[in-house]
Amino acid sequence: LSNLVIAGGFILLSAAWDVLYKAQRDHKIAITGPYASVRHPQYIGFILIMLGFLLQWPTLITLLMFPILVFMYVQLAKWEEREALAQFGEAYARYVAHTPAFWPRWGAGQPAAGSSVGTTP
């Protein structure tokens, strides 16, 4: 199970970084791929990887560090969102309004990838 969680985290991280790299290169908001479902797939990937290792080696240190690292990633995500809002303004505010931060909404209410959220500053 831990190997599946770790592999899933690496797959998500890889897919997210590819989309983010291309969006940053083009000075756009990353809204495709994993970013169509959640705003922070790269951090979800990191958390999955850490969770997988926690399942493999549940020591006192890993049990203590896991929630601290999750908290730090959430804080970093909030900081990055303030920066993105300052850079992209209303386009990013629309993306935030339609896309959950960490838990995807499956089903009705989920906008299609590449929808009219806005991609330029």
Short mmCIF file of N, CA, C and O in Angstrom, two decimals:
data_model
loop_
_atom_site.label_atom_id
_atom_site.label_comp_id
_atom_site.label_asym_id
_atom_site.label_seq_id
_atom_site.Cartn_x
_atom_site.Cartn_y
_atom_site.Cartn_z
N LEU A 1 0.83 -1.20 0.00
CA LEU A 1 0.00 0.00 0.00
C LEU A 1 0.87 1.26 0.00
O LEU A 1 0.59 2.20 -0.74
N SER A 2 1.91 1.25 0.83
CA SER A 2 2.76 2.44 0.91
C SER A 2 3.43 2.73 -0.43
O SER A 2 3.55 3.89 -0.83
N ASN A 3 3.84 1.67 -1.13
CA ASN A 3 4.47 1.88 -2.44
C ASN A 3 3.49 2.49 -3.44
O ASN A 3 3.89 3.33 -4.26
N LEU A 4 2.23 2.09 -3.39
CA LEU A 4 1.22 2.66 -4.27
C LEU A 4 0.98 4.13 -3.96
O LEU A 4 0.83 4.96 -4.86
N VAL A 5 0.94 4.47 -2.67
CA VAL A 5 0.74 5.86 -2.26
C VAL A 5 1.93 6.71 -2.71
O VAL A 5 1.75 7.81 -3.25
N ILE A 6 3.14 6.21 -2.52
CA ILE A 6 4.34 6.93 -2.94
C ILE A 6 4.35 7.10 -4.46
O ILE A 6 4.59 8.21 -4.97
N ALA A 7 4.07 6.04 -5.19
CA ALA A 7 4.05 6.12 -6.66
C ALA A 7 2.99 7.09 -7.13
O ALA A 7 3.24 7.91 -8.04
N GLY A 8 1.80 7.05 -6.52
CA GLY A 8 0.75 7.99 -6.88
C GLY A 8 1.17 9.43 -6.64
O GLY A 8 0.89 10.32 -7.44
N GLY A 9 1.86 9.66 -5.53
CA GLY A 9 2.35 11.00 -5.23
C GLY A 9 3.36 11.47 -6.26
O GLY A 9 3.30 12.62 -6.72
N PHE A 10 4.28 10.60 -6.67
CA PHE A 10 5.27 10.98 -7.68
C PHE A 10 4.62 11.22 -9.04
O PHE A 10 5.01 12.16 -9.75
N ILE A 11 3.62 10.43 -9.39
CA ILE A 11 2.93 10.63 -10.66
C ILE A 11 2.20 11.96 -10.67
O ILE A 11 2.28 12.74 -11.63
N LEU A 12 1.48 12.25 -9.59
CA LEU A 12 0.77 13.52 -9.48
C LEU A 12 1.75 14.70 -9.50
O LEU A 12 1.53 15.69 -10.19
N LEU A 13 2.83 14.57 -8.76
CA LEU A 13 3.84 15.63 -8.72
C LEU A 13 4.43 15.89 -10.09
O LEU A 13 4.57 17.04 -10.52
N SER A 14 4.74 14.84 -10.81
CA SER A 14 5.30 14.98 -12.15
C SER A 14 4.32 15.65 -13.10
O SER A 14 4.68 16.56 -13.85
N ALA A 15 3.07 15.21 -13.08
CA ALA A 15 2.06 15.79 -13.95
C ALA A 15 1.83 17.27 -13.61
O ALA A 15 1.67 18.11 -14.50
N ALA A 16 1.82 17.59 -12.32
CA ALA A 16 1.58 18.97 -11.90
C ALA A 16 2.74 19.87 -12.28
O ALA A 16 2.54 20.99 -12.75
N TRP A 17 3.96 19.42 -12.09
CA TRP A 17 5.11 20.27 -12.40
C TRP A 17 5.22 20.56 -13.88
O TRP A 17 5.61 21.66 -14.26
N ASP A 18 4.85 19.61 -14.71
CA ASP A 18 4.90 19.84 -16.16
C ASP A 18 3.94 20.97 -16.54
O ASP A 18 4.30 21.89 -17.27
N VAL A 19 2.72 20.91 -16.02
CA VAL A 19 1.72 21.94 -16.31
C VAL A 19 2.17 23.28 -15.73
O VAL A 19 2.09 24.32 -16.39
N LEU A 20 2.66 23.28 -14.49
CA LEU A 20 3.08 24.52 -13.85
C LEU A 20 4.26 25.16 -14.56
O LEU A 20 4.30 26.37 -14.77
N TYR A 21 5.21 24.35 -14.98
CA TYR A 21 6.38 24.88 -15.70
C TYR A 21 5.94 25.60 -16.98
O TYR A 21 6.38 26.71 -17.25
N LYS A 22 5.07 24.96 -17.76
CA LYS A 22 4.60 25.56 -19.01
C LYS A 22 3.81 26.83 -18.76
O LYS A 22 3.96 27.82 -19.48
N ALA A 23 2.97 26.83 -17.71
CA ALA A 23 2.19 28.02 -17.40
C ALA A 23 3.09 29.17 -16.96
O ALA A 23 2.89 30.31 -17.38
N GLN A 24 4.08 28.88 -16.13
CA GLN A 24 4.99 29.94 -15.68
C GLN A 24 5.82 30.48 -16.82
O GLN A 24 6.04 31.69 -16.91
N ARG A 25 6.23 29.60 -17.71
CA ARG A 25 7.02 30.03 -18.87
C ARG A 25 6.21 30.99 -19.73
O ARG A 25 6.75 31.96 -20.27
N ASP A 26 4.90 30.75 -19.84
CA ASP A 26 4.02 31.57 -20.68
C ASP A 26 3.32 32.68 -19.89
O ASP A 26 2.46 33.37 -20.43
N HIS A 27 3.66 32.83 -18.62
CA HIS A 27 3.05 33.85 -17.74
C HIS A 27 1.54 33.71 -17.70
O HIS A 27 0.79 34.67 -17.88
N LYS A 28 1.08 32.46 -17.49
CA LYS A 28 -0.35 32.17 -17.39
C LYS A 28 -0.62 31.42 -16.09
O LYS A 28 0.28 30.96 -15.43
N ILE A 29 -1.89 31.27 -15.79
CA ILE A 29 -2.33 30.50 -14.63
C ILE A 29 -2.40 29.03 -15.05
O ILE A 29 -2.95 28.72 -16.10
N ALA A 30 -1.86 28.15 -14.23
CA ALA A 30 -1.95 26.71 -14.51
C ALA A 30 -3.35 26.24 -14.17
O ALA A 30 -3.74 26.19 -13.00
N ILE A 31 -4.15 25.90 -15.20
CA ILE A 31 -5.54 25.47 -14.97
C ILE A 31 -5.86 24.16 -15.67
O ILE A 31 -7.02 23.73 -15.66
N THR A 32 -4.88 23.53 -16.28
CA THR A 32 -5.14 22.27 -16.98
C THR A 32 -4.52 21.11 -16.22
O THR A 32 -3.84 21.31 -15.21
N GLY A 33 -4.73 19.92 -16.70
CA GLY A 33 -4.18 18.74 -16.03
C GLY A 33 -4.70 18.66 -14.61
O GLY A 33 -5.88 18.91 -14.36
N PRO A 34 -3.82 18.33 -13.66
CA PRO A 34 -4.27 18.23 -12.27
C PRO A 34 -4.80 19.55 -11.71
O PRO A 34 -5.64 19.56 -10.81
N TYR A 35 -4.36 20.68 -12.29
CA TYR A 35 -4.81 21.99 -11.82
C TYR A 35 -6.26 22.28 -12.19
O TYR A 35 -6.83 23.23 -11.69
N ALA A 36 -6.85 21.46 -13.05
CA ALA A 36 -8.27 21.62 -13.35
C ALA A 36 -9.14 21.11 -12.21
O ALA A 36 -10.29 21.51 -12.07
N SER A 37 -8.58 20.23 -11.37
CA SER A 37 -9.34 19.64 -10.25
C SER A 37 -9.02 20.26 -8.91
O SER A 37 -9.89 20.37 -8.05
N VAL A 38 -7.75 20.64 -8.70
CA VAL A 38 -7.31 21.25 -7.44
C VAL A 38 -6.26 22.31 -7.73
O VAL A 38 -5.54 22.23 -8.72
N ARG A 39 -6.15 23.28 -6.83
CA ARG A 39 -5.19 24.37 -7.04
C ARG A 39 -3.77 24.00 -6.64
O ARG A 39 -2.82 24.65 -7.07
N HIS A 40 -3.59 22.98 -5.82
CA HIS A 40 -2.26 22.65 -5.31
C HIS A 40 -1.91 21.17 -5.45
O HIS A 40 -1.55 20.52 -4.47
N PRO A 41 -1.97 20.64 -6.67
CA PRO A 41 -1.67 19.21 -6.82
C PRO A 41 -0.24 18.85 -6.47
O PRO A 41 0.03 17.74 -6.01
N GLN A 42 0.69 19.80 -6.65
CA GLN A 42 2.09 19.49 -6.32
C GLN A 42 2.24 19.23 -4.82
O GLN A 42 2.97 18.32 -4.41
N TYR A 43 1.54 19.96 -3.99
CA TYR A 43 1.63 19.74 -2.55
C TYR A 43 0.89 18.47 -2.14
O TYR A 43 1.30 17.78 -1.21
N ILE A 44 -0.20 18.17 -2.83
CA ILE A 44 -0.88 16.90 -2.58
C ILE A 44 0.07 15.75 -2.90
O ILE A 44 0.15 14.77 -2.16
N GLY A 45 0.83 15.88 -3.99
CA GLY A 45 1.81 14.86 -4.34
C GLY A 45 2.87 14.70 -3.26
O GLY A 45 3.19 13.58 -2.86
N PHE A 46 3.41 15.81 -2.77
CA PHE A 46 4.40 15.75 -1.68
C PHE A 46 3.81 15.08 -0.44
O PHE A 46 4.47 14.26 0.21
N ILE A 47 2.58 15.43 -0.11
CA ILE A 47 1.94 14.86 1.07
C ILE A 47 1.71 13.36 0.90
O ILE A 47 1.92 12.58 1.84
N LEU A 48 1.30 12.95 -0.29
CA LEU A 48 1.13 11.52 -0.55
C LEU A 48 2.45 10.77 -0.41
O LEU A 48 2.49 9.68 0.16
N ILE A 49 3.52 11.35 -0.91
CA ILE A 49 4.83 10.71 -0.79
C ILE A 49 5.22 10.59 0.68
O ILE A 49 5.65 9.52 1.14
N MET A 50 5.04 11.66 1.44
CA MET A 50 5.36 11.60 2.87
C MET A 50 4.48 10.59 3.59
O MET A 50 4.98 9.85 4.46
N LEU A 51 3.20 10.53 3.22
CA LEU A 51 2.29 9.57 3.85
C LEU A 51 2.74 8.13 3.54
O LEU A 51 2.73 7.27 4.42
N GLY A 52 3.15 7.90 2.31
CA GLY A 52 3.63 6.57 1.94
C GLY A 52 4.84 6.15 2.76
O GLY A 52 4.92 5.01 3.24
N PHE A 53 5.77 7.08 2.94
CA PHE A 53 6.94 6.77 3.77
C PHE A 53 6.56 6.60 5.23
O PHE A 53 7.13 5.77 5.94
N LEU A 54 5.57 7.37 5.68
CA LEU A 54 5.09 7.21 7.05
C LEU A 54 4.49 5.82 7.25
O LEU A 54 4.70 5.18 8.29
N LEU A 55 3.78 5.32 6.25
CA LEU A 55 3.22 3.97 6.32
C LEU A 55 4.32 2.90 6.34
O LEU A 55 4.18 1.87 6.99
N GLN A 56 5.41 3.17 5.63
CA GLN A 56 6.52 2.20 5.59
C GLN A 56 7.32 2.21 6.88
O GLN A 56 7.72 1.16 7.37
N TRP A 57 7.62 3.40 7.39
CA TRP A 57 8.47 3.52 8.57
C TRP A 57 7.81 4.42 9.62
O TRP A 57 8.21 5.56 9.81
N PRO A 58 6.80 3.90 10.30
CA PRO A 58 6.11 4.73 11.30
C PRO A 58 6.92 4.85 12.60
O PRO A 58 6.78 4.06 13.52
N THR A 59 7.79 5.82 12.63
CA THR A 59 8.59 6.07 13.83
C THR A 59 8.05 7.30 14.54
O THR A 59 7.22 8.04 13.99
N LEU A 60 8.53 7.53 15.73
CA LEU A 60 8.09 8.70 16.49
C LEU A 60 8.42 9.99 15.73
O LEU A 60 7.59 10.90 15.65
N ILE A 61 9.59 10.05 15.14
CA ILE A 61 10.00 11.25 14.38
C ILE A 61 9.08 11.48 13.18
O ILE A 61 8.63 12.60 12.96
N THR A 62 8.80 10.42 12.40
CA THR A 62 7.94 10.61 11.23
C THR A 62 6.51 10.94 11.65
O THR A 62 5.84 11.73 10.99
N LEU A 63 6.04 10.37 12.74
CA LEU A 63 4.71 10.69 13.23
C LEU A 63 4.61 12.14 13.69
O LEU A 63 3.58 12.79 13.53
N LEU A 64 5.69 12.66 14.26
CA LEU A 64 5.70 14.06 14.70
C LEU A 64 5.89 15.03 13.53
O LEU A 64 5.28 16.10 13.50
N MET A 65 6.74 14.65 12.59
CA MET A 65 7.07 15.56 11.49
C MET A 65 5.97 15.65 10.43
O MET A 65 5.80 16.69 9.81
N PHE A 66 5.22 14.58 10.21
CA PHE A 66 4.21 14.59 9.16
C PHE A 66 3.21 15.74 9.31
O PHE A 66 3.03 16.53 8.38
N PRO A 67 2.55 15.91 10.46
CA PRO A 67 1.59 17.02 10.56
C PRO A 67 2.27 18.39 10.47
O PRO A 67 1.67 19.34 9.96
N ILE A 68 3.49 18.49 10.94
CA ILE A 68 4.21 19.77 10.85
C ILE A 68 4.48 20.11 9.39
O ILE A 68 4.26 21.25 8.96
N LEU A 69 4.93 19.13 8.61
CA LEU A 69 5.20 19.37 7.20
C LEU A 69 3.93 19.66 6.41
O LEU A 69 3.91 20.52 5.54
N VAL A 70 2.84 18.96 6.74
CA VAL A 70 1.56 19.24 6.08
C VAL A 70 1.14 20.68 6.38
O VAL A 70 0.74 21.42 5.48
N PHE A 71 1.26 21.09 7.63
CA PHE A 71 0.93 22.47 8.01
C PHE A 71 1.78 23.47 7.22
O PHE A 71 1.26 24.47 6.72
N MET A 72 3.06 23.18 7.09
CA MET A 72 3.96 24.08 6.36
C MET A 72 3.57 24.17 4.88
O MET A 72 3.61 25.26 4.29
N TYR A 73 3.20 23.06 4.26
CA TYR A 73 2.77 23.09 2.86
C TYR A 73 1.48 23.88 2.69
O TYR A 73 1.33 24.63 1.72
N VAL A 74 0.56 23.77 3.63
CA VAL A 74 -0.68 24.55 3.57
C VAL A 74 -0.37 26.04 3.69
O VAL A 74 -0.93 26.86 2.95
N GLN A 75 0.53 26.40 4.58
CA GLN A 75 0.91 27.80 4.73
C GLN A 75 1.60 28.32 3.47
O GLN A 75 1.35 29.44 3.03
N LEU A 76 2.46 27.51 2.88
CA LEU A 76 3.13 27.89 1.64
C LEU A 76 2.12 28.08 0.52
O LEU A 76 2.22 29.03 -0.27
N ALA A 77 1.13 27.21 0.45
CA ALA A 77 0.09 27.33 -0.57
C ALA A 77 -0.68 28.64 -0.40
O ALA A 77 -0.97 29.33 -1.39
N LYS A 78 -0.98 29.01 0.82
CA LYS A 78 -1.69 30.27 1.07
C LYS A 78 -0.85 31.46 0.64
O LYS A 78 -1.36 32.42 0.04
N TRP A 79 0.44 31.42 0.93
CA TRP A 79 1.34 32.50 0.52
C TRP A 79 1.38 32.59 -1.00
O TRP A 79 1.30 33.69 -1.57
N GLU A 80 1.52 31.45 -1.67
CA GLU A 80 1.57 31.44 -3.13
C GLU A 80 0.28 31.97 -3.73
O GLU A 80 0.30 32.63 -4.77
N GLU A 81 -0.85 31.68 -3.10
CA GLU A 81 -2.12 32.18 -3.62
C GLU A 81 -2.20 33.69 -3.52
O GLU A 81 -2.72 34.34 -4.41
N ARG A 82 -1.69 34.26 -2.44
CA ARG A 82 -1.67 35.73 -2.34
C ARG A 82 -0.81 36.32 -3.44
O ARG A 82 -1.17 37.34 -4.05
N GLU A 83 0.33 35.68 -3.73
CA GLU A 83 1.21 36.15 -4.80
C GLU A 83 0.52 36.04 -6.16
O GLU A 83 0.61 36.96 -6.98
N ALA A 84 -0.16 34.93 -6.41
CA ALA A 84 -0.85 34.73 -7.69
C ALA A 84 -2.00 35.72 -7.85
O ALA A 84 -2.23 36.24 -8.95
N LEU A 85 -2.71 35.99 -6.76
CA LEU A 85 -3.79 36.97 -6.82
C LEU A 85 -3.25 38.35 -7.15
O LEU A 85 -3.84 39.08 -7.96
N ALA A 86 -2.12 38.70 -6.57
CA ALA A 86 -1.50 39.99 -6.88
C ALA A 86 -1.04 40.06 -8.34
O ALA A 86 -1.14 41.10 -8.98
N GLN A 87 -0.58 38.95 -8.87
CA GLN A 87 -0.06 38.93 -10.24
C GLN A 87 -1.18 38.83 -11.28
O GLN A 87 -1.14 39.51 -12.30
N PHE A 88 -2.17 37.97 -11.04
CA PHE A 88 -3.18 37.69 -12.06
C PHE A 88 -4.55 38.31 -11.78
O PHE A 88 -5.43 38.26 -12.63
N GLY A 89 -4.74 38.85 -10.59
CA GLY A 89 -5.96 39.57 -10.27
C GLY A 89 -7.23 38.77 -10.40
O GLY A 89 -7.34 37.64 -9.89
N GLU A 90 -8.21 39.34 -11.09
CA GLU A 90 -9.54 38.75 -11.20
C GLU A 90 -9.53 37.37 -11.85
O GLU A 90 -10.32 36.50 -11.48
N ALA A 91 -8.64 37.14 -12.79
CA ALA A 91 -8.57 35.82 -13.44
C ALA A 91 -8.24 34.74 -12.40
O ALA A 91 -8.85 33.66 -12.40
N TYR A 92 -7.31 35.04 -11.49
CA TYR A 92 -6.98 34.06 -10.47
C TYR A 92 -8.10 33.95 -9.44
O TYR A 92 -8.40 32.87 -8.95
N ALA A 93 -8.76 35.05 -9.13
CA ALA A 93 -9.89 35.01 -8.19
C ALA A 93 -11.00 34.12 -8.73
O ALA A 93 -11.62 33.37 -7.96
N ARG A 94 -11.26 34.17 -10.04
CA ARG A 94 -12.27 33.28 -10.64
C ARG A 94 -11.82 31.83 -10.54
O ARG A 94 -12.63 30.94 -10.25
N TYR A 95 -10.54 31.56 -10.76
CA TYR A 95 -10.01 30.20 -10.64
C TYR A 95 -10.18 29.68 -9.21
O TYR A 95 -10.64 28.56 -8.99
N VAL A 96 -9.87 30.52 -8.23
CA VAL A 96 -10.03 30.15 -6.81
C VAL A 96 -11.50 29.86 -6.50
O VAL A 96 -11.82 28.91 -5.78
N ALA A 97 -12.39 30.66 -7.06
CA ALA A 97 -13.82 30.49 -6.80
C ALA A 97 -14.36 29.17 -7.37
O ALA A 97 -15.33 28.63 -6.83
N HIS A 98 -13.73 28.66 -8.42
CA HIS A 98 -14.25 27.46 -9.08
C HIS A 98 -13.44 26.20 -8.81
O HIS A 98 -13.88 25.11 -9.17
N THR A 99 -12.27 26.32 -8.21
CA THR A 99 -11.38 25.16 -8.05
C THR A 99 -10.96 25.04 -6.59
O THR A 99 -10.37 25.96 -6.04
N PRO A 100 -11.25 23.89 -5.97
CA PRO A 100 -10.86 23.71 -4.56
C PRO A 100 -9.34 23.66 -4.40
O PRO A 100 -8.62 23.31 -5.34
N ALA A 101 -8.87 23.99 -3.22
CA ALA A 101 -7.43 24.04 -2.97
C ALA A 101 -6.81 22.64 -2.91
O ALA A 101 -5.80 22.38 -3.58
N PHE A 102 -7.37 21.74 -2.12
CA PHE A 102 -6.73 20.45 -1.90
C PHE A 102 -7.62 19.24 -2.14
O PHE A 102 -7.12 18.17 -2.43
N TRP A 103 -8.93 19.36 -1.97
CA TRP A 103 -9.84 18.22 -2.12
C TRP A 103 -10.68 18.41 -3.37
O TRP A 103 -11.51 19.31 -3.42
N PRO A 104 -10.48 17.60 -4.39
CA PRO A 104 -11.24 17.78 -5.63
C PRO A 104 -12.72 17.55 -5.44
O PRO A 104 -13.14 16.76 -4.60
N ARG A 105 -13.50 18.29 -6.19
CA ARG A 105 -14.95 18.09 -6.25
C ARG A 105 -15.22 17.22 -7.46
O ARG A 105 -14.91 17.61 -8.57
N TRP A 106 -15.74 16.05 -7.25
CA TRP A 106 -16.04 15.17 -8.37
C TRP A 106 -17.50 15.32 -8.71
O TRP A 106 -18.34 15.40 -7.84
N GLY A 107 -17.80 15.38 -9.99
CA GLY A 107 -19.18 15.42 -10.41
C GLY A 107 -19.63 16.79 -10.88
O GLY A 107 -18.86 17.55 -11.44
N ALA A 108 -20.87 17.13 -10.63
CA ALA A 108 -21.47 18.36 -11.15
C ALA A 108 -20.82 19.62 -10.64
O ALA A 108 -20.29 19.92 -10.74
N GLY A 109 -20.62 20.57 -10.57
CA GLY A 109 -19.95 21.71 -10.06
C GLY A 109 -18.49 21.86 -10.45
O GLY A 109 -17.90 22.84 -10.15
N GLN A 110 -17.92 20.87 -11.12
CA GLN A 110 -16.51 20.94 -11.49
C GLN A 110 -16.39 21.51 -12.91
O GLN A 110 -16.90 20.95 -13.85
N PRO A 111 -15.74 22.66 -13.07
CA PRO A 111 -15.61 23.23 -14.41
C PRO A 111 -14.68 22.36 -15.27
O PRO A 111 -13.79 21.69 -14.75
N ALA A 112 -14.91 22.39 -16.54
CA ALA A 112 -14.06 21.63 -17.46
C ALA A 112 -12.70 22.27 -17.55
O ALA A 112 -12.55 23.48 -17.41
N ALA A 113 -11.68 21.46 -17.79
CA ALA A 113 -10.32 21.97 -17.97
C ALA A 113 -10.31 22.95 -19.12
O ALA A 113 -10.91 22.73 -20.16
N GLY A 114 -9.63 24.06 -18.92
CA GLY A 114 -9.54 25.08 -19.97
C GLY A 114 -10.79 25.92 -20.08
O GLY A 114 -11.00 26.59 -21.06
N SER A 115 -11.66 25.87 -19.06
CA SER A 115 -12.89 26.68 -19.12
C SER A 115 -12.54 28.16 -19.06
O SER A 115 -11.39 28.54 -18.95
N SER A 116 -13.52 28.99 -19.05
CA SER A 116 -13.28 30.43 -19.15
C SER A 116 -12.88 31.04 -17.81
O SER A 116 -13.37 32.07 -17.44
N VAL A 117 -11.97 30.40 -17.11
CA VAL A 117 -11.51 30.93 -15.84
C VAL A 117 -10.61 32.13 -16.07
O VAL A 117 -10.56 33.05 -15.30
N GLY A 118 -9.86 32.13 -17.14
CA GLY A 118 -8.93 33.21 -17.44
C GLY A 118 -7.51 32.78 -17.25
O GLY A 118 -7.20 32.08 -16.32
N THR A 119 -6.65 33.17 -18.18
CA THR A 119 -5.29 32.68 -18.13
C THR A 119 -4.23 33.73 -18.29
O THR A 119 -3.07 33.43 -18.29
N THR A 120 -4.61 34.97 -18.44
CA THR A 120 -3.57 35.97 -18.62
C THR A 120 -3.69 37.04 -17.57
O THR A 120 -4.76 37.29 -17.03
N PRO A 121 -2.58 37.70 -17.27
CA PRO A 121 -2.63 38.76 -16.26
C PRO A 121 -3.37 39.97 -16.74
O PRO A 121 -3.57 40.20 -17.86
#
